[in-house]
Coordinates of C-alpha atoms in Angstrom, one line a residue:
M1 CA 158.4 100.4 169.6
L2 CA 160.6 100.0 166.7
I3 CA 159.4 97.4 164.0
P4 CA 162.6 95.7 162.2
L5 CA 162.8 96.2 158.8
C6 CA 163.0 93.4 155.8
R7 CA 163.4 93.5 152.3
I8 CA 160.7 92.4 150.1
G9 CA 162.1 89.8 148.0
V10 CA 160.3 88.1 145.2
D11 CA 161.2 84.1 144.1
A12 CA 159.3 82.0 141.2
G13 CA 156.7 84.7 141.0
A14 CA 155.4 85.1 145.1
Q15 CA 156.6 87.7 147.2
T16 CA 158.4 87.0 150.5
V17 CA 156.9 89.4 153.2
C18 CA 158.1 89.8 156.6
P19 CA 156.6 88.8 159.7
A20 CA 155.0 91.8 161.1
P21 CA 155.9 91.5 165.1
R22 CA 153.1 90.9 167.8
G23 CA 150.9 93.8 168.4
S24 CA 151.6 95.8 165.2
P25 CA 149.5 96.0 162.5
I26 CA 149.9 94.4 159.1
I27 CA 151.1 97.1 156.8
G28 CA 151.2 94.3 153.2
R29 CA 150.2 91.2 152.2
P30 CA 151.0 88.9 149.0
R31 CA 150.0 89.7 145.8
S32 CA 150.0 87.4 142.8
R33 CA 151.3 88.2 139.3
A34 CA 148.2 87.1 137.9
A35 CA 146.3 89.8 139.4
H36 CA 148.2 92.2 137.3
R37 CA 147.3 90.4 134.1
A38 CA 144.9 91.9 131.7
T39 CA 141.9 90.3 130.4
P40 CA 141.9 90.3 126.5
A41 CA 139.2 92.3 124.8
Y42 CA 136.5 90.9 122.9
E43 CA 136.5 91.7 119.2
P44 CA 133.6 90.5 117.6
E45 CA 133.5 89.3 113.9
F46 CA 132.3 92.1 111.8
G47 CA 132.1 89.9 108.8
T48 CA 130.1 87.1 109.8
A49 CA 128.1 89.8 111.9
L50 CA 127.1 91.3 108.3
V51 CA 126.0 88.4 106.9
Y52 CA 123.7 87.5 109.3
A53 CA 122.6 91.0 109.5
G54 CA 121.8 90.8 105.6
A55 CA 120.2 87.4 105.7
V56 CA 117.9 88.8 108.8
A57 CA 117.0 91.7 106.9
L58 CA 116.1 90.1 103.4
I59 CA 114.0 87.5 105.2
S60 CA 112.3 90.2 106.9
Y61 CA 111.6 92.5 104.1
A62 CA 110.4 89.3 102.3
M63 CA 108.0 88.6 104.8
W64 CA 107.1 92.1 105.1
W65 CA 106.1 92.3 101.4
W66 CA 104.2 88.7 101.3
M67 CA 102.0 89.7 104.7
G68 CA 100.9 93.5 102.9
R69 CA 99.8 91.7 99.6
Q70 CA 97.8 88.6 102.1
A71 CA 96.7 91.7 104.4
E72 CA 95.3 93.6 100.7
R73 CA 93.7 90.3 99.9
I74 CA 91.9 89.6 103.0
D75 CA 91.2 93.0 104.6
S76 CA 92.6 92.1 108.1
G77 CA 93.5 94.8 110.7
L78 CA 95.2 92.2 112.6
V79 CA 97.0 91.0 109.8
R80 CA 98.3 94.6 109.0
L81 CA 99.1 95.1 112.5
D82 CA 101.8 92.2 111.6
V83 CA 102.7 93.9 108.5
K84 CA 104.0 96.8 110.5
A85 CA 105.9 94.7 112.9
W86 CA 107.9 92.7 110.2
L87 CA 108.6 96.4 108.6
M88 CA 109.9 97.7 112.1
S89 CA 112.1 94.2 112.7
A90 CA 113.4 94.7 109.1
L91 CA 114.3 98.5 109.5
I92 CA 116.2 97.3 112.9
T93 CA 117.9 94.9 111.3
T94 CA 118.8 97.0 108.7
A95 CA 120.3 99.4 111.2
L96 CA 122.5 96.5 112.1
L97 CA 123.8 96.3 109.0
V98 CA 125.0 99.9 108.6
A99 CA 126.5 99.6 111.8
F100 CA 128.6 96.4 111.4
G101 CA 129.4 97.6 108.0
A102 CA 130.5 101.4 109.8
A103 CA 132.8 99.4 112.2
L104 CA 134.1 97.1 109.7
A105 CA 135.5 100.2 107.9
M106 CA 136.5 102.5 110.5
K107 CA 138.9 99.1 111.7
G108 CA 142.5 99.8 111.5
T109 CA 141.8 103.6 110.8
D110 CA 142.6 106.4 113.2
A111 CA 138.2 106.2 113.8
E112 CA 138.8 103.0 115.2
A113 CA 138.6 104.2 118.7
F114 CA 134.9 105.5 118.0
I115 CA 133.6 101.8 116.7
R116 CA 132.0 101.0 120.3
Y117 CA 129.3 103.8 119.6
V118 CA 128.6 102.7 116.4
D119 CA 125.9 100.6 117.3
P120 CA 124.0 102.3 120.1
A121 CA 124.2 105.5 117.6
V122 CA 122.8 103.9 114.7
L123 CA 120.0 101.9 116.8
A124 CA 119.2 105.3 119.1
I125 CA 118.4 106.8 115.9
I126 CA 116.3 104.3 114.0
A127 CA 114.2 104.0 117.1
L128 CA 113.5 107.5 116.8
L129 CA 112.3 106.9 113.3
L130 CA 109.9 103.8 114.5
L131 CA 108.5 105.6 117.6
P132 CA 105.4 107.4 115.5
L133 CA 104.5 103.6 114.0
P134 CA 103.1 102.1 117.5
F135 CA 102.0 105.9 118.3
R136 CA 99.8 106.1 115.2
E137 CA 97.9 102.3 115.7
A138 CA 97.2 103.1 119.3
R139 CA 95.9 106.9 118.3
E140 CA 93.3 104.3 115.9
S141 CA 92.4 101.6 118.2
F142 CA 91.7 104.4 120.9
G143 CA 89.6 106.3 118.5
E144 CA 87.6 102.8 117.5
I145 CA 87.0 102.4 121.6
L146 CA 85.4 106.0 121.6
M147 CA 83.8 105.9 118.7
I148 CA 85.3 108.5 116.8
S149 CA 84.5 108.7 113.4
P150 CA 87.8 108.4 110.7
S151 CA 88.2 111.4 108.9
D152 CA 88.5 109.9 105.8
M153 CA 85.8 108.1 105.6
D154 CA 83.0 110.7 107.6
A155 CA 84.4 113.0 104.9
H156 CA 83.2 110.8 101.9
I157 CA 80.2 110.7 103.4
R158 CA 78.9 114.0 103.8
S159 CA 80.1 114.6 100.2
V160 CA 78.1 112.3 99.2
M161 CA 74.9 113.1 101.9
T162 CA 75.9 117.0 100.4
D163 CA 75.5 116.3 96.8
F164 CA 72.3 114.0 97.7
V165 CA 70.1 116.6 99.2
A166 CA 71.5 119.4 97.0
R167 CA 70.1 117.5 93.8
H168 CA 66.5 115.8 95.4
G169 CA 66.0 119.2 97.0
F170 CA 66.1 117.8 100.9
P171 CA 66.6 120.7 103.1
E172 CA 69.2 119.0 105.5
Y173 CA 70.3 115.8 106.7
R174 CA 72.6 114.3 109.6
S175 CA 74.9 111.3 109.8
Y176 CA 76.6 109.5 112.1
L177 CA 79.6 106.9 111.5
S178 CA 81.5 104.6 113.6
K179 CA 84.2 101.9 112.8
A180 CA 85.1 98.8 115.1
G181 CA 87.7 96.7 113.3
R182 CA 86.8 95.6 109.7
A183 CA 82.4 96.6 110.7
R184 CA 81.5 100.0 109.8
F185 CA 78.1 101.4 111.2
I186 CA 76.6 104.6 109.4
E187 CA 73.1 106.2 110.2
I188 CA 71.9 108.5 108.2
S189 CA 68.7 111.0 108.8
V190 CA 67.0 112.9 106.1
L191 CA 65.3 115.9 106.5
V192 CA 61.9 115.7 104.3
P193 CA 59.5 118.5 103.5
P194 CA 56.0 118.1 105.3
D195 CA 54.3 117.4 102.5
F196 CA 56.9 114.8 101.2
S197 CA 54.9 112.1 100.2
L198 CA 56.6 109.1 98.2
P199 CA 55.8 105.3 97.3
V200 CA 57.9 103.0 99.3
G201 CA 59.3 101.3 96.3
E202 CA 60.8 105.1 95.5
I203 CA 61.7 105.7 98.8
D204 CA 63.9 102.1 98.6
A205 CA 65.4 103.6 95.6
L206 CA 66.4 106.8 97.3
R207 CA 68.2 104.4 99.6
A208 CA 69.8 102.5 97.0
E209 CA 71.3 105.2 95.6
I210 CA 73.1 106.7 99.2
G211 CA 74.1 103.1 99.3
D212 CA 75.9 102.9 96.1
A213 CA 77.7 106.0 96.0
I214 CA 79.1 105.6 99.5
G215 CA 80.3 102.1 98.5
G216 CA 81.5 99.3 100.3
A217 CA 78.6 97.3 100.5
G218 CA 78.8 94.1 102.5
P219 CA 78.5 92.3 105.5
D220 CA 81.0 94.8 107.3
R221 CA 78.9 97.7 106.6
W222 CA 75.5 98.3 108.7
L223 CA 73.9 100.8 106.8
T224 CA 70.7 102.9 108.2
I225 CA 68.6 105.4 106.3
V226 CA 65.6 107.2 107.8
F227 CA 63.7 109.9 106.0
T228 CA 62.0 112.0 108.2
A229 CA 59.2 115.4 107.9
D230 CA 60.3 116.3 111.9
P231 CA 63.9 117.7 112.5
V232 CA 63.4 116.3 116.1
H233 CA 64.5 112.8 115.1
L234 CA 67.7 114.1 112.9

């Protein structure tokens, strides 16, 4: 069966399509000119973005500095964690500031086509730089949960006790340390000779000497010092 031919004309923006014979497939359908119109691309206002990013960065740095002073004043681990959160916010906003500035500088140049890649590239770099911060906090928190002694505190106590037993002629000592939040739990056992005999007052003076050398006396320090002549009790 032959399909009659006809021309497709355009009249006032609409296409005229010849009717298909009965039983034949429809090989075309009307299309509007509006479908061919391209949607205009959105261009961000880099000047406004720069002002916003700069203001937020200044506020974040100011809060980081102020919160840091408060954390040192009250010696709070939770506040120190908040200090690091403000620092991360400030650095991320600074990365946005750099990205907006770079995009504004590239606008109207041969590199304008790469503007779309500036923001994700800068944020990816700053994310890699900030990645160690939460891992460090998580490591310290797990160390407290597992009762692992902080290396700097443990080294300080070992230095104090090594000097103490050397000056007083005691054969050996054992020290145990754990930290939970602000609280520090220190247990020290000193091995003395079997014939060791001192009045209670002098033994208390030895305990005070160790406590003063360790430092940090207060409600957050739990210090236990035992003198024994039996190595089993170390």
